[in-house]
Amino acid sequence: QGKAVSFIDEPQPKLASEEVHRLAADIDGGDLDTLLVLGGNLAYNAPADLDLAGLLDGVDMVAYLSLYATETSRHADWMLPMSHSLTSWGDGRGWDGTTYIRQPQIMPLYAGRSDIELLGMVAGVEVGDGYALTYATFADGSGTAKPAWRKALSAGELADSAAPAVAAALTPDAGSHAP
């Protein structure tokens, strides 16, 4: 450390693009009859040449969890109310690899569900609220996580979970690849 900038390997490079192309191919090939879209705006943000908005109309059942009516909701059979991130529990991974805990800052405004709550319902997990599901990611096999949980909850992140820094060097011809 001790440097203004540190570099890490790009996490899962091009994964999102590859997955969207695979999704389009699966829909186009008739291999997908049910699609659950968790937030985002797939119909708007997918590459235009995929015509994902048009392909969504070919899926038997599209359920869309979102805060807002968007281009994707126009192609969904079900629009499910999503809870705002300021009102729900969750966890995730930052760009640098850090595991973080999302804690509600205010009481729920509406009767929406978070992404982890909806996935828990779909997966048949008996523990359905966001707090219990988030806590469970820190619990060991016995269901105990109190010290690690309290420390991570206080810090807002899991200590030492960031990706390790890597050495980066500028090559003499690096600027020649710019558009």
GROMACS .gro file of N, CA and C in nm:
model
  537
    1GLN      N    1   0.083  -0.117   0.000
    1GLN     CA    2   0.000   0.000   0.000
    1GLN      C    3   0.088   0.125   0.000
    2GLY      N    4   0.038   0.235   0.050
    2GLY     CA    5   0.115   0.357   0.053
    2GLY      C    6   0.124   0.425  -0.082
    3LYS      N    7   0.042   0.382  -0.176
    3LYS     CA    8   0.040   0.442  -0.309
    3LYS      C    9  -0.098   0.502  -0.332
    4ALA      N   10  -0.103   0.604  -0.415
    4ALA     CA   11  -0.230   0.669  -0.445
    4ALA      C   12  -0.323   0.579  -0.525
    5VAL      N   13  -0.267   0.494  -0.608
    5VAL     CA   14  -0.346   0.406  -0.693
    5VAL      C   15  -0.292   0.265  -0.681
    6SER      N   16  -0.382   0.169  -0.667
    6SER     CA   17  -0.341   0.029  -0.674
    6SER      C   18  -0.427  -0.038  -0.780
    7PHE      N   19  -0.374  -0.139  -0.844
    7PHE     CA   20  -0.442  -0.208  -0.953
    7PHE      C   21  -0.478  -0.348  -0.910
    8ILE      N   22  -0.592  -0.398  -0.961
    8ILE     CA   23  -0.633  -0.536  -0.937
    8ILE      C   24  -0.668  -0.598  -1.072
    9ASP      N   25  -0.670  -0.730  -1.075
    9ASP     CA   26  -0.716  -0.798  -1.196
    9ASP      C   27  -0.864  -0.768  -1.213
   10GLU      N   28  -0.908  -0.750  -1.336
   10GLU     CA   29  -1.049  -0.722  -1.361
   10GLU      C   30  -1.133  -0.845  -1.322
   11PRO      N   31  -1.231  -0.824  -1.233
   11PRO     CA   32  -1.312  -0.939  -1.193
   11PRO      C   33  -1.407  -0.982  -1.305
   12GLN      N   34  -1.405  -1.108  -1.336
   12GLN     CA   35  -1.493  -1.167  -1.437
   12GLN      C   36  -1.501  -1.081  -1.563
   13PRO      N   37  -1.391  -1.063  -1.633
   13PRO     CA   38  -1.392  -0.978  -1.752
   13PRO      C   39  -1.490  -1.028  -1.858
   14LYS      N   40  -1.567  -0.936  -1.910
   14LYS     CA   41  -1.661  -0.959  -2.019
   14LYS      C   42  -1.772  -1.057  -1.985
   15LEU      N   43  -1.784  -1.094  -1.858
   15LEU     CA   44  -1.886  -1.191  -1.820
   15LEU      C   45  -2.026  -1.142  -1.852
   16ALA      N   46  -2.057  -1.018  -1.817
   16ALA     CA   47  -2.192  -0.965  -1.840
   16ALA      C   48  -2.226  -0.967  -1.987
   17SER      N   49  -2.135  -0.925  -2.072
   17SER     CA   50  -2.160  -0.924  -2.216
   17SER      C   51  -2.182  -1.066  -2.269
   18GLU      N   52  -2.099  -1.158  -2.224
   18GLU     CA   53  -2.114  -1.297  -2.268
   18GLU      C   54  -2.247  -1.355  -2.223
   19GLU      N   55  -2.286  -1.324  -2.100
   19GLU     CA   56  -2.412  -1.377  -2.047
   19GLU      C   57  -2.533  -1.321  -2.122
   20VAL      N   58  -2.530  -1.194  -2.157
   20VAL     CA   59  -2.642  -1.134  -2.231
   20VAL      C   60  -2.652  -1.197  -2.369
   21HIS      N   61  -2.539  -1.221  -2.434
   21HIS     CA   62  -2.542  -1.287  -2.564
   21HIS      C   63  -2.593  -1.431  -2.551
   22ARG      N   64  -2.553  -1.501  -2.446
   22ARG     CA   65  -2.600  -1.638  -2.424
   22ARG      C   66  -2.750  -1.638  -2.395
   23LEU      N   67  -2.797  -1.539  -2.316
   23LEU     CA   68  -2.940  -1.527  -2.288
   23LEU      C   69  -3.018  -1.506  -2.417
   24ALA      N   70  -2.972  -1.417  -2.502
   24ALA     CA   71  -3.040  -1.391  -2.629
   24ALA      C   72  -3.045  -1.517  -2.715
   25ALA      N   73  -2.934  -1.590  -2.718
   25ALA     CA   74  -2.929  -1.714  -2.798
   25ALA      C   75  -3.025  -1.819  -2.741
   26ASP      N   76  -3.033  -1.829  -2.608
   26ASP     CA   77  -3.124  -1.926  -2.547
   26ASP      C   78  -3.270  -1.892  -2.575
   27ILE      N   79  -3.303  -1.762  -2.567
   27ILE     CA   80  -3.441  -1.721  -2.597
   27ILE      C   81  -3.472  -1.747  -2.743
   28ASP      N   82  -3.381  -1.706  -2.831
   28ASP     CA   83  -3.402  -1.722  -2.975
   28ASP      C   84  -3.412  -1.868  -3.015
   29GLY      N   85  -3.339  -1.954  -2.945
   29GLY     CA   86  -3.342  -2.097  -2.975
   29GLY      C   87  -3.458  -2.171  -2.911
   30GLY      N   88  -3.541  -2.099  -2.835
   30GLY     CA   89  -3.656  -2.163  -2.771
   30GLY      C   90  -3.618  -2.244  -2.648
   31ASP      N   91  -3.499  -2.223  -2.594
   31ASP     CA   92  -3.452  -2.300  -2.479
   31ASP      C   93  -3.493  -2.241  -2.345
   32LEU      N   94  -3.567  -2.131  -2.346
   32LEU     CA   95  -3.602  -2.061  -2.223
   32LEU      C   96  -3.751  -2.032  -2.224
   33ASP      N   97  -3.822  -2.078  -2.121
   33ASP     CA   98  -3.965  -2.049  -2.117
   33ASP      C   99  -4.003  -1.958  -2.000
   34THR      N  100  -3.913  -1.941  -1.902
   34THR     CA  101  -3.938  -1.854  -1.788
   34THR      C  102  -3.813  -1.772  -1.761
   35LEU      N  103  -3.831  -1.642  -1.739
   35LEU     CA  104  -3.717  -1.553  -1.713
   35LEU      C  105  -3.751  -1.462  -1.596
   36LEU      N  106  -3.661  -1.457  -1.499
   36LEU     CA  107  -3.675  -1.368  -1.384
   36LEU      C  108  -3.567  -1.262  -1.397
   37VAL      N  109  -3.607  -1.137  -1.415
   37VAL     CA  110  -3.514  -1.025  -1.430
   37VAL      C  111  -3.511  -0.949  -1.299
   38LEU      N  112  -3.392  -0.941  -1.238
   38LEU     CA  113  -3.377  -0.875  -1.107
   38LEU      C  114  -3.318  -0.737  -1.127
   39GLY      N  115  -3.405  -0.637  -1.132
   39GLY     CA  116  -3.361  -0.499  -1.147
   39GLY      C  117  -3.301  -0.474  -1.284
   40GLY      N  118  -3.234  -0.362  -1.297
   40GLY     CA  119  -3.174  -0.327  -1.425
   40GLY      C  120  -3.280  -0.298  -1.529
   41ASN      N  121  -3.236  -0.282  -1.652
   41ASN     CA  122  -3.327  -0.257  -1.763
   41ASN      C  123  -3.273  -0.330  -1.885
   42LEU      N  124  -3.294  -0.460  -1.884
   42LEU     CA  125  -3.238  -0.549  -1.985
   42LEU      C  126  -3.276  -0.510  -2.128
   43ALA      N  127  -3.401  -0.473  -2.150
   43ALA     CA  128  -3.446  -0.440  -2.285
   43ALA      C  129  -3.379  -0.314  -2.338
   44TYR      N  130  -3.343  -0.224  -2.251
   44TYR     CA  131  -3.281  -0.097  -2.291
   44TYR      C  132  -3.129  -0.107  -2.299
   45ASN      N  133  -3.068  -0.176  -2.204
   45ASN     CA  134  -2.923  -0.176  -2.192
   45ASN      C  135  -2.851  -0.284  -2.272
   46ALA      N  136  -2.921  -0.382  -2.321
   46ALA     CA  137  -2.856  -0.486  -2.400
   46ALA      C  138  -2.813  -0.429  -2.535
   47PRO      N  139  -2.709  -0.485  -2.596
   47PRO     CA  140  -2.667  -0.436  -2.727
   47PRO      C  141  -2.784  -0.438  -2.826
   48ALA      N  142  -2.797  -0.332  -2.902
   48ALA     CA  143  -2.911  -0.315  -2.993
   48ALA      C  144  -2.920  -0.427  -3.097
   49ASP      N  145  -2.806  -0.479  -3.140
   49ASP     CA  146  -2.811  -0.584  -3.244
   49ASP      C  147  -2.871  -0.715  -3.193
   50LEU      N  148  -2.887  -0.730  -3.062
   50LEU     CA  149  -2.949  -0.852  -3.009
   50LEU      C  150  -3.101  -0.846  -3.014
   51ASP      N  151  -3.159  -0.725  -3.022
   51ASP     CA  152  -3.304  -0.705  -3.017
   51ASP      C  153  -3.365  -0.782  -2.901
   52LEU      N  154  -3.305  -0.766  -2.784
   52LEU     CA  155  -3.352  -0.838  -2.667
   52LEU      C  156  -3.494  -0.800  -2.630
   53ALA      N  157  -3.532  -0.675  -2.652
   53ALA     CA  158  -3.670  -0.634  -2.624
   53ALA      C  159  -3.767  -0.719  -2.705
   54GLY      N  160  -3.739  -0.738  -2.832
   54GLY     CA  161  -3.825  -0.821  -2.916
   54GLY      C  162  -3.820  -0.968  -2.876
   55LEU      N  163  -3.703  -1.015  -2.836
   55LEU     CA  164  -3.689  -1.154  -2.795
   55LEU      C  165  -3.767  -1.183  -2.666
   56LEU      N  166  -3.775  -1.085  -2.577
   56LEU     CA  167  -3.848  -1.106  -2.451
   56LEU      C  168  -3.994  -1.142  -2.476
   57ASP      N  169  -4.050  -1.091  -2.584
   57ASP     CA  170  -4.189  -1.122  -2.617
   57ASP      C  171  -4.208  -1.269  -2.652
   58GLY      N  172  -4.100  -1.339  -2.685
   58GLY     CA  173  -4.108  -1.481  -2.718
   58GLY      C  174  -4.093  -1.573  -2.599
   59VAL      N  175  -4.068  -1.518  -2.480
   59VAL     CA  176  -4.056  -1.599  -2.358
   59VAL      C  177  -4.196  -1.618  -2.300
   60ASP      N  178  -4.229  -1.741  -2.261
   60ASP     CA  179  -4.364  -1.770  -2.209
   60ASP      C  180  -4.399  -1.684  -2.088
   61MET      N  181  -4.304  -1.669  -1.993
   61MET     CA  182  -4.333  -1.592  -1.872
   61MET      C  183  -4.209  -1.514  -1.831
   62VAL      N  184  -4.223  -1.381  -1.827
   62VAL     CA  185  -4.117  -1.291  -1.782
   62VAL      C  186  -4.166  -1.220  -1.657
   63ALA      N  187  -4.093  -1.238  -1.546
   63ALA     CA  188  -4.122  -1.166  -1.421
   63ALA      C  189  -4.008  -1.067  -1.400
   64TYR      N  190  -4.043  -0.944  -1.368
   64TYR     CA  191  -3.946  -0.834  -1.360
   64TYR      C  192  -3.954  -0.768  -1.224
   65LEU      N  193  -3.848  -0.777  -1.144
   65LEU     CA  194  -3.839  -0.713  -1.014
   65LEU      C  195  -3.772  -0.579  -1.032
   66SER      N  196  -3.846  -0.471  -1.007
   66SER     CA  197  -3.791  -0.338  -1.032
   66SER      C  198  -3.861  -0.232  -0.949
   67LEU      N  199  -3.791  -0.121  -0.930
   67LEU     CA  200  -3.850  -0.005  -0.864
   67LEU      C  201  -3.936   0.076  -0.960
   68TYR      N  202  -3.905   0.069  -1.088
   68TYR     CA  203  -3.966   0.159  -1.186
   68TYR      C  204  -4.019   0.083  -1.306
   69ALA      N  205  -4.118   0.139  -1.371
   69ALA     CA  206  -4.163   0.089  -1.500
   69ALA      C  207  -4.061   0.135  -1.603
   70THR      N  208  -4.008   0.040  -1.679
   70THR     CA  209  -3.903   0.069  -1.778
   70THR      C  210  -3.937   0.000  -1.909
   71GLU      N  211  -3.844   0.006  -2.001
   71GLU     CA  212  -3.861  -0.064  -2.129
   71GLU      C  213  -3.877  -0.215  -2.106
   72THR      N  214  -3.808  -0.268  -2.008
   72THR     CA  215  -3.819  -0.412  -1.979
   72THR      C  216  -3.957  -0.446  -1.926
   73SER      N  217  -4.016  -0.360  -1.844
   73SER     CA  218  -4.148  -0.390  -1.788
   73SER      C  219  -4.256  -0.397  -1.896
   74ARG      N  220  -4.234  -0.329  -2.007
   74ARG     CA  221  -4.330  -0.336  -2.118
   74ARG      C  222  -4.338  -0.477  -2.179
   75HIS      N  223  -4.232  -0.556  -2.158
   75HIS     CA  224  -4.225  -0.690  -2.215
   75HIS      C  225  -4.242  -0.798  -2.109
   76ALA      N  226  -4.273  -0.758  -1.985
   76ALA     CA  227  -4.287  -0.853  -1.876
   76ALA      C  228  -4.433  -0.889  -1.854
   77ASP      N  229  -4.455  -1.014  -1.815
   77ASP     CA  230  -4.589  -1.059  -1.780
   77ASP      C  231  -4.624  -1.016  -1.638
   78TRP      N  232  -4.521  -1.013  -1.552
   78TRP     CA  233  -4.539  -0.973  -1.414
   78TRP      C  234  -4.435  -0.868  -1.380
   79MET      N  235  -4.481  -0.759  -1.319
   79MET     CA  236  -4.389  -0.658  -1.265
   79MET      C  237  -4.400  -0.668  -1.114
   80LEU      N  238  -4.289  -0.705  -1.051
   80LEU     CA  239  -4.286  -0.726  -0.907
   80LEU      C  240  -4.225  -0.604  -0.839
   81PRO      N  241  -4.286  -0.554  -0.732
   81PRO     CA  242  -4.232  -0.435  -0.665
   81PRO      C  243  -4.104  -0.466  -0.589
   82MET      N  244  -3.999  -0.392  -0.620
   82MET     CA  245  -3.870  -0.411  -0.556
   82MET      C  246  -3.856  -0.312  -0.440
   83SER      N  247  -3.799  -0.358  -0.331
   83SER     CA  248  -3.773  -0.266  -0.221
   83SER      C  249  -3.651  -0.181  -0.257
   84HIS      N  250  -3.651  -0.059  -0.209
   84HIS     CA  251  -3.539   0.031  -0.235
   84HIS      C  252  -3.417  -0.016  -0.156
   85SER      N  253  -3.298   0.005  -0.211
   85SER     CA  254  -3.177  -0.040  -0.144
   85SER      C  255  -3.157   0.027  -0.008
   86LEU      N  256  -3.217   0.144   0.012
   86LEU     CA  257  -3.206   0.210   0.142
   86LEU      C  258  -3.299   0.150   0.247
   87THR      N  259  -3.386   0.058   0.204
   87THR     CA  260  -3.482  -0.001   0.297
   87THR      C  261  -3.465  -0.152   0.312
   88SER      N  262  -3.356  -0.208   0.263
   88SER     CA  263  -3.346  -0.354   0.264
   88SER      C  264  -3.205  -0.402   0.299
   89TRP      N  265  -3.201  -0.524   0.349
   89TRP     CA  266  -3.076  -0.591   0.380
   89TRP      C  267  -3.021  -0.659   0.255
   90GLY      N  268  -2.892  -0.676   0.250
   90GLY     CA  269  -2.831  -0.750   0.141
   90GLY      C  270  -2.680  -0.750   0.155
   91ASP      N  271  -2.616  -0.819   0.066
   91ASP     CA  272  -2.471  -0.818   0.061
   91ASP      C  273  -2.430  -0.824  -0.084
   92GLY      N  274  -2.306  -0.798  -0.109
   92GLY     CA  275  -2.258  -0.799  -0.246
   92GLY      C  276  -2.108  -0.786  -0.250
   93ARG      N  277  -2.059  -0.762  -0.369
   93ARG     CA  278  -1.916  -0.750  -0.389
   93ARG      C  279  -1.890  -0.624  -0.469
   94GLY      N  280  -1.802  -0.540  -0.419
   94GLY     CA  281  -1.764  -0.418  -0.490
   94GLY      C  282  -1.670  -0.450  -0.604
   95TRP      N  283  -1.644  -0.350  -0.685
   95TRP     CA  284  -1.557  -0.369  -0.801
   95TRP      C  285  -1.419  -0.417  -0.760
   96ASP      N  286  -1.372  -0.375  -0.643
   96ASP     CA  287  -1.240  -0.417  -0.598
   96ASP      C  288  -1.241  -0.553  -0.529
   97GLY      N  289  -1.356  -0.619  -0.526
   97GLY     CA  290  -1.366  -0.752  -0.466
   97GLY      C  291  -1.412  -0.751  -0.322
   98THR      N  292  -1.425  -0.634  -0.261
   98THR     CA  293  -1.466  -0.626  -0.121
   98THR      C  294  -1.609  -0.674  -0.103
   99THR      N  295  -1.629  -0.764  -0.006
   99THR     CA  296  -1.763  -0.807   0.029
   99THR      C  297  -1.821  -0.704   0.123
  100TYR      N  298  -1.939  -0.653   0.090
  100TYR     CA  299  -2.000  -0.549   0.172
  100TYR      C  300  -2.138  -0.595   0.221
  101ILE      N  301  -2.184  -0.528   0.325
  101ILE     CA  302  -2.317  -0.553   0.380
  101ILE      C  303  -2.401  -0.428   0.358
  102ARG      N  304  -2.517  -0.446   0.298
  102ARG     CA  305  -2.611  -0.336   0.281
  102ARG      C  306  -2.712  -0.342   0.395
  103GLN      N  307  -2.721  -0.234   0.471
  103GLN     CA  308  -2.811  -0.227   0.584
  103GLN      C  309  -2.921  -0.124   0.554
  104PRO      N  310  -3.043  -0.151   0.597
  104PRO     CA  311  -3.148  -0.051   0.573
  104PRO      C  312  -3.120   0.077   0.651
  105GLN      N  313  -3.143   0.188   0.586
  105GLN     CA  314  -3.123   0.319   0.649
  105GLN      C  315  -3.254   0.379   0.699
  106ILE      N  316  -3.363   0.333   0.640
  106ILE     CA  317  -3.495   0.379   0.681
  106ILE      C  318  -3.591   0.260   0.679
  107MET      N  319  -3.706   0.277   0.739
  107MET     CA  320  -3.808   0.172   0.739
  107MET      C  321  -3.861   0.156   0.596
  108PRO      N  322  -3.906   0.035   0.562
  108PRO     CA  323  -3.960   0.013   0.427
  108PRO      C  324  -4.071   0.111   0.393
  109LEU      N  325  -4.068   0.161   0.270
  109LEU     CA  326  -4.168   0.257   0.225
  109LEU      C  327  -4.291   0.188   0.167
  110TYR      N  328  -4.267   0.076   0.101
  110TYR     CA  329  -4.374   0.003   0.035
  110TYR      C  330  -4.356  -0.145   0.064
  111ALA      N  331  -4.444  -0.226   0.016
  111ALA     CA  332  -4.439  -0.369   0.041
  111ALA      C  333  -4.358  -0.443  -0.065
  112GLY      N  334  -4.243  -0.391  -0.101
  112GLY     CA  335  -4.160  -0.456  -0.202
  112GLY      C  336  -4.071  -0.564  -0.144
  113ARG      N  337  -4.003  -0.635  -0.231
  113ARG     CA  338  -3.909  -0.739  -0.193
  113ARG      C  339  -3.772  -0.704  -0.249
  114SER      N  340  -3.669  -0.744  -0.177
  114SER     CA  341  -3.533  -0.727  -0.229
  114SER      C  342  -3.500  -0.844  -0.320
  115ASP      N  343  -3.391  -0.833  -0.393
  115ASP     CA  344  -3.352  -0.941  -0.482
  115ASP      C  345  -3.325  -1.070  -0.406
  116ILE      N  346  -3.258  -1.062  -0.290
  116ILE     CA  347  -3.229  -1.185  -0.216
  116ILE      C  348  -3.356  -1.246  -0.156
  117GLU      N  349  -3.451  -1.163  -0.118
  117GLU     CA  350  -3.577  -1.217  -0.066
  117GLU      C  351  -3.654  -1.290  -0.175
  118LEU      N  352  -3.658  -1.232  -0.294
  118LEU     CA  353  -3.728  -1.297  -0.405
  118LEU      C  354  -3.659  -1.426  -0.446
  119LEU      N  355  -3.526  -1.423  -0.455
  119LEU     CA  356  -3.452  -1.545  -0.490
  119LEU      C  357  -3.471  -1.652  -0.383
  120GLY      N  358  -3.475  -1.611  -0.257
  120GLY     CA  359  -3.501  -1.706  -0.150
  120GLY      C  360  -3.638  -1.771  -0.164
  121MET      N  361  -3.738  -1.691  -0.198
  121MET     CA  362  -3.873  -1.745  -0.219
  121MET      C  363  -3.874  -1.844  -0.335
  122VAL      N  364  -3.810  -1.807  -0.446
  122VAL     CA  365  -3.807  -1.893  -0.564
  122VAL      C  366  -3.733  -2.023  -0.534
  123ALA      N  367  -3.625  -2.013  -0.455
  123ALA     CA  368  -3.545  -2.131  -0.422
  123ALA      C  369  -3.607  -2.216  -0.312
  124GLY      N  370  -3.713  -2.165  -0.249
  124GLY     CA  371  -3.778  -2.241  -0.145
  124GLY      C  372  -3.708  -2.234  -0.010
  125VAL      N  373  -3.627  -2.130   0.010
  125VAL     CA  374  -3.558  -2.113   0.138
  125VAL      C  375  -3.661  -2.072   0.242
  126GLU      N  376  -3.660  -2.139   0.357
  126GLU     CA  377  -3.761  -2.110   0.458
  126GLU      C  378  -3.739  -1.977   0.527
  127VAL      N  379  -3.615  -1.935   0.542
  127VAL     CA  380  -3.586  -1.806   0.604
  127VAL      C  381  -3.606  -1.700   0.499
  128GLY      N  382  -3.712  -1.620   0.511
  128GLY     CA  383  -3.749  -1.532   0.403
  128GLY      C  384  -3.713  -1.386   0.416
  129ASP      N  385  -3.675  -1.338   0.534
  129ASP     CA  386  -3.648  -1.194   0.541
  129ASP      C  387  -3.502  -1.164   0.509
  130GLY      N  388  -3.479  -1.043   0.462
  130GLY     CA  389  -3.347  -1.003   0.415
  130GLY      C  390  -3.239  -1.009   0.521
  131TYR      N  391  -3.274  -0.974   0.646
  131TYR     CA  392  -3.174  -0.979   0.754
  131TYR      C  393  -3.124  -1.121   0.773
  132ALA      N  394  -3.216  -1.218   0.785
  132ALA     CA  395  -3.178  -1.357   0.808
  132ALA      C  396  -3.099  -1.413   0.690
  133LEU      N  397  -3.138  -1.378   0.570
  133LEU     CA  398  -3.066  -1.427   0.452
  133LEU      C  399  -2.925  -1.368   0.446
  134THR      N  400  -2.911  -1.240   0.478
  134THR     CA  401  -2.780  -1.176   0.478
  134THR      C  402  -2.693  -1.233   0.589
  135TYR      N  403  -2.750  -1.250   0.707
  135TYR     CA  404  -2.677  -1.309   0.820
  135TYR      C  405  -2.629  -1.449   0.787
  136ALA      N  406  -2.711  -1.525   0.717
  136ALA     CA  407  -2.677  -1.664   0.685
  136ALA      C  408  -2.550  -1.673   0.599
  137THR      N  409  -2.518  -1.571   0.523
  137THR     CA  410  -2.397  -1.576   0.441
  137THR      C  411  -2.271  -1.569   0.528
  138PHE      N  412  -2.286  -1.524   0.653
  138PHE     CA  413  -2.173  -1.516   0.744
  138PHE      C  414  -2.169  -1.631   0.844
  139ALA      N  415  -2.276  -1.709   0.851
  139ALA     CA  416  -2.285  -1.817   0.949
  139ALA      C  417  -2.206  -1.938   0.902
  140ASP      N  418  -2.147  -2.009   0.998
  140ASP     CA  419  -2.081  -2.135   0.965
  140ASP      C  420  -2.188  -2.244   0.966
  141GLY      N  421  -2.149  -2.368   0.954
  141GLY     CA  422  -2.243  -2.479   0.949
  141GLY      C  423  -2.333  -2.489   1.071
  142SER      N  424  -2.288  -2.441   1.185
  142SER     CA  425  -2.368  -2.449   1.306
  142SER      C  426  -2.467  -2.333   1.318
  143GLY      N  427  -2.461  -2.239   1.224
  143GLY     CA  428  -2.549  -2.123   1.230
  143GLY      C  429  -2.492  -2.010   1.314
  144THR      N  430  -2.366  -2.021   1.353
  144THR     CA  431  -2.303  -1.921   1.439
  144THR      C  432  -2.215  -1.828   1.358
  145ALA      N  433  -2.235  -1.698   1.375
  145ALA     CA  434  -2.151  -1.600   1.306
  145ALA      C  435  -2.138  -1.472   1.385
  146LYS      N  436  -2.178  -1.473   1.510
  146LYS     CA  437  -2.187  -1.348   1.586
  146LYS      C  438  -2.062  -1.260   1.581
  147PRO      N  439  -1.943  -1.307   1.617
  147PRO     CA  440  -1.827  -1.215   1.617
  147PRO      C  441  -1.795  -1.160   1.477
  148ALA      N  442  -1.789  -1.247   1.379
  148ALA     CA  443  -1.759  -1.202   1.241
  148ALA      C  444  -1.870  -1.111   1.190
  149TRP      N  445  -1.995  -1.146   1.221
  149TRP     CA  446  -2.109  -1.067   1.176
  149TRP      C  447  -2.105  -0.927   1.235
  150ARG      N  448  -2.085  -0.919   1.365
  150ARG     CA  449  -2.083  -0.788   1.432
  150ARG      C  450  -1.970  -0.700   1.379
  151LYS      N  451  -1.854  -0.760   1.357
  151LYS     CA  452  -1.741  -0.682   1.306
  151LYS      C  453  -1.769  -0.632   1.164
  152ALA      N  454  -1.820  -0.720   1.079
  152ALA     CA  455  -1.851  -0.681   0.942
  152ALA      C  456  -1.965  -0.580   0.937
  153LEU      N  457  -2.063  -0.599   1.023
  153LEU     CA  458  -2.176  -0.507   1.028
  153LEU      C  459  -2.132  -0.367   1.070
  154SER      N  460  -2.044  -0.362   1.166
  154SER     CA  461  -1.993  -0.233   1.213
  154SER      C  462  -1.910  -0.163   1.106
  155ALA      N  463  -1.827  -0.239   1.037
  155ALA     CA  464  -1.741  -0.181   0.933
  155ALA      C  465  -1.815  -0.161   0.801
  156GLY      N  466  -1.923  -0.235   0.780
  156GLY     CA  467  -1.996  -0.228   0.653
  156GLY      C  468  -1.937  -0.317   0.546
  157GLU      N  469  -1.829  -0.388   0.581
  157GLU     CA  470  -1.764  -0.477   0.485
  157GLU      C  471  -1.692  -0.587   0.560
  158LEU      N  472  -1.662  -0.692   0.488
  158LEU     CA  473  -1.586  -0.804   0.542
  158LEU      C  474  -1.438  -0.770   0.532
  159ALA      N  475  -1.369  -0.769   0.644
  159ALA     CA  476  -1.228  -0.730   0.646
  159ALA      C  477  -1.144  -0.819   0.555
  160ASP      N  478  -1.049  -0.759   0.488
  160ASP     CA  479  -0.952  -0.829   0.403
  160ASP      C  480  -1.017  -0.911   0.292
  161SER      N  481  -1.131  -0.865   0.242
  161SER     CA  482  -1.198  -0.937   0.133
  161SER      C  483  -1.171  -0.876  -0.004
  162ALA      N  484  -1.099  -0.765  -0.009
  162ALA     CA  485  -1.069  -0.701  -0.138
  162ALA      C  486  -0.972  -0.788  -0.218
  163ALA      N  487  -0.977  -0.773  -0.347
  163ALA     CA  488  -0.885  -0.845  -0.434
  163ALA      C  489  -0.743  -0.796  -0.409
  164PRO      N  490  -0.645  -0.884  -0.419
  164PRO     CA  491  -0.507  -0.840  -0.397
  164PRO      C  492  -0.459  -0.748  -0.509
  165ALA      N  493  -0.374  -0.654  -0.471
  165ALA     CA  494  -0.317  -0.563  -0.571
  165ALA      C  495  -0.220  -0.639  -0.660
  166VAL      N  496  -0.214  -0.599  -0.785
  166VAL     CA  497  -0.120  -0.658  -0.880
  166VAL      C  498  -0.029  -0.549  -0.934
  167ALA      N  499   0.086  -0.591  -0.980
  167ALA     CA  500   0.179  -0.495  -1.040
  167ALA      C  501   0.131  -0.462  -1.180
  168ALA      N  502   0.139  -0.336  -1.214
  168ALA     CA  503   0.099  -0.293  -1.348
  168ALA      C  504   0.213  -0.212  -1.407
  169ALA      N  505   0.236  -0.233  -1.534
  169ALA     CA  506   0.342  -0.159  -1.600
  169ALA      C  507   0.288  -0.101  -1.730
  170LEU      N  508   0.331   0.018  -1.761
  170LEU     CA  509   0.292   0.083  -1.885
  170LEU      C  510   0.389   0.042  -1.993
  171THR      N  511   0.336  -0.011  -2.100
  171THR     CA  512   0.421  -0.053  -2.211
  171THR      C  513   0.443   0.066  -2.304
  172PRO      N  514   0.557   0.072  -2.373
  172PRO     CA  515   0.586   0.187  -2.459
  172PRO      C  516   0.482   0.213  -2.568
  173ASP      N  517   0.414   0.109  -2.617
  173ASP     CA  518   0.317   0.128  -2.726
  173ASP      C  519   0.173   0.133  -2.676
  174ALA      N  520   0.152   0.157  -2.545
  174ALA     CA  521   0.017   0.156  -2.488
  174ALA      C  522  -0.075   0.259  -2.553
  175GLY      N  523  -0.025   0.373  -2.586
  175GLY     CA  524  -0.107   0.477  -2.647
  175GLY      C  525  -0.145   0.449  -2.790
  176SER      N  526  -0.076   0.358  -2.857
  176SER     CA  527  -0.105   0.330  -2.997
  176SER      C  528  -0.234   0.250  -3.015
  177HIS      N  529  -0.287   0.194  -2.908
  177HIS     CA  530  -0.409   0.115  -2.917
  177HIS      C  531  -0.535   0.198  -2.894
  178ALA      N  532  -0.519   0.323  -2.862
  178ALA     CA  533  -0.634   0.409  -2.837
  178ALA      C  534  -0.707   0.439  -2.969
  179PRO      N  535  -0.840   0.451  -2.962
  179PRO     CA  536  -0.916   0.477  -3.086
  179PRO      C  537  -0.888   0.615  -3.143
   0.00000   0.00000   0.00000
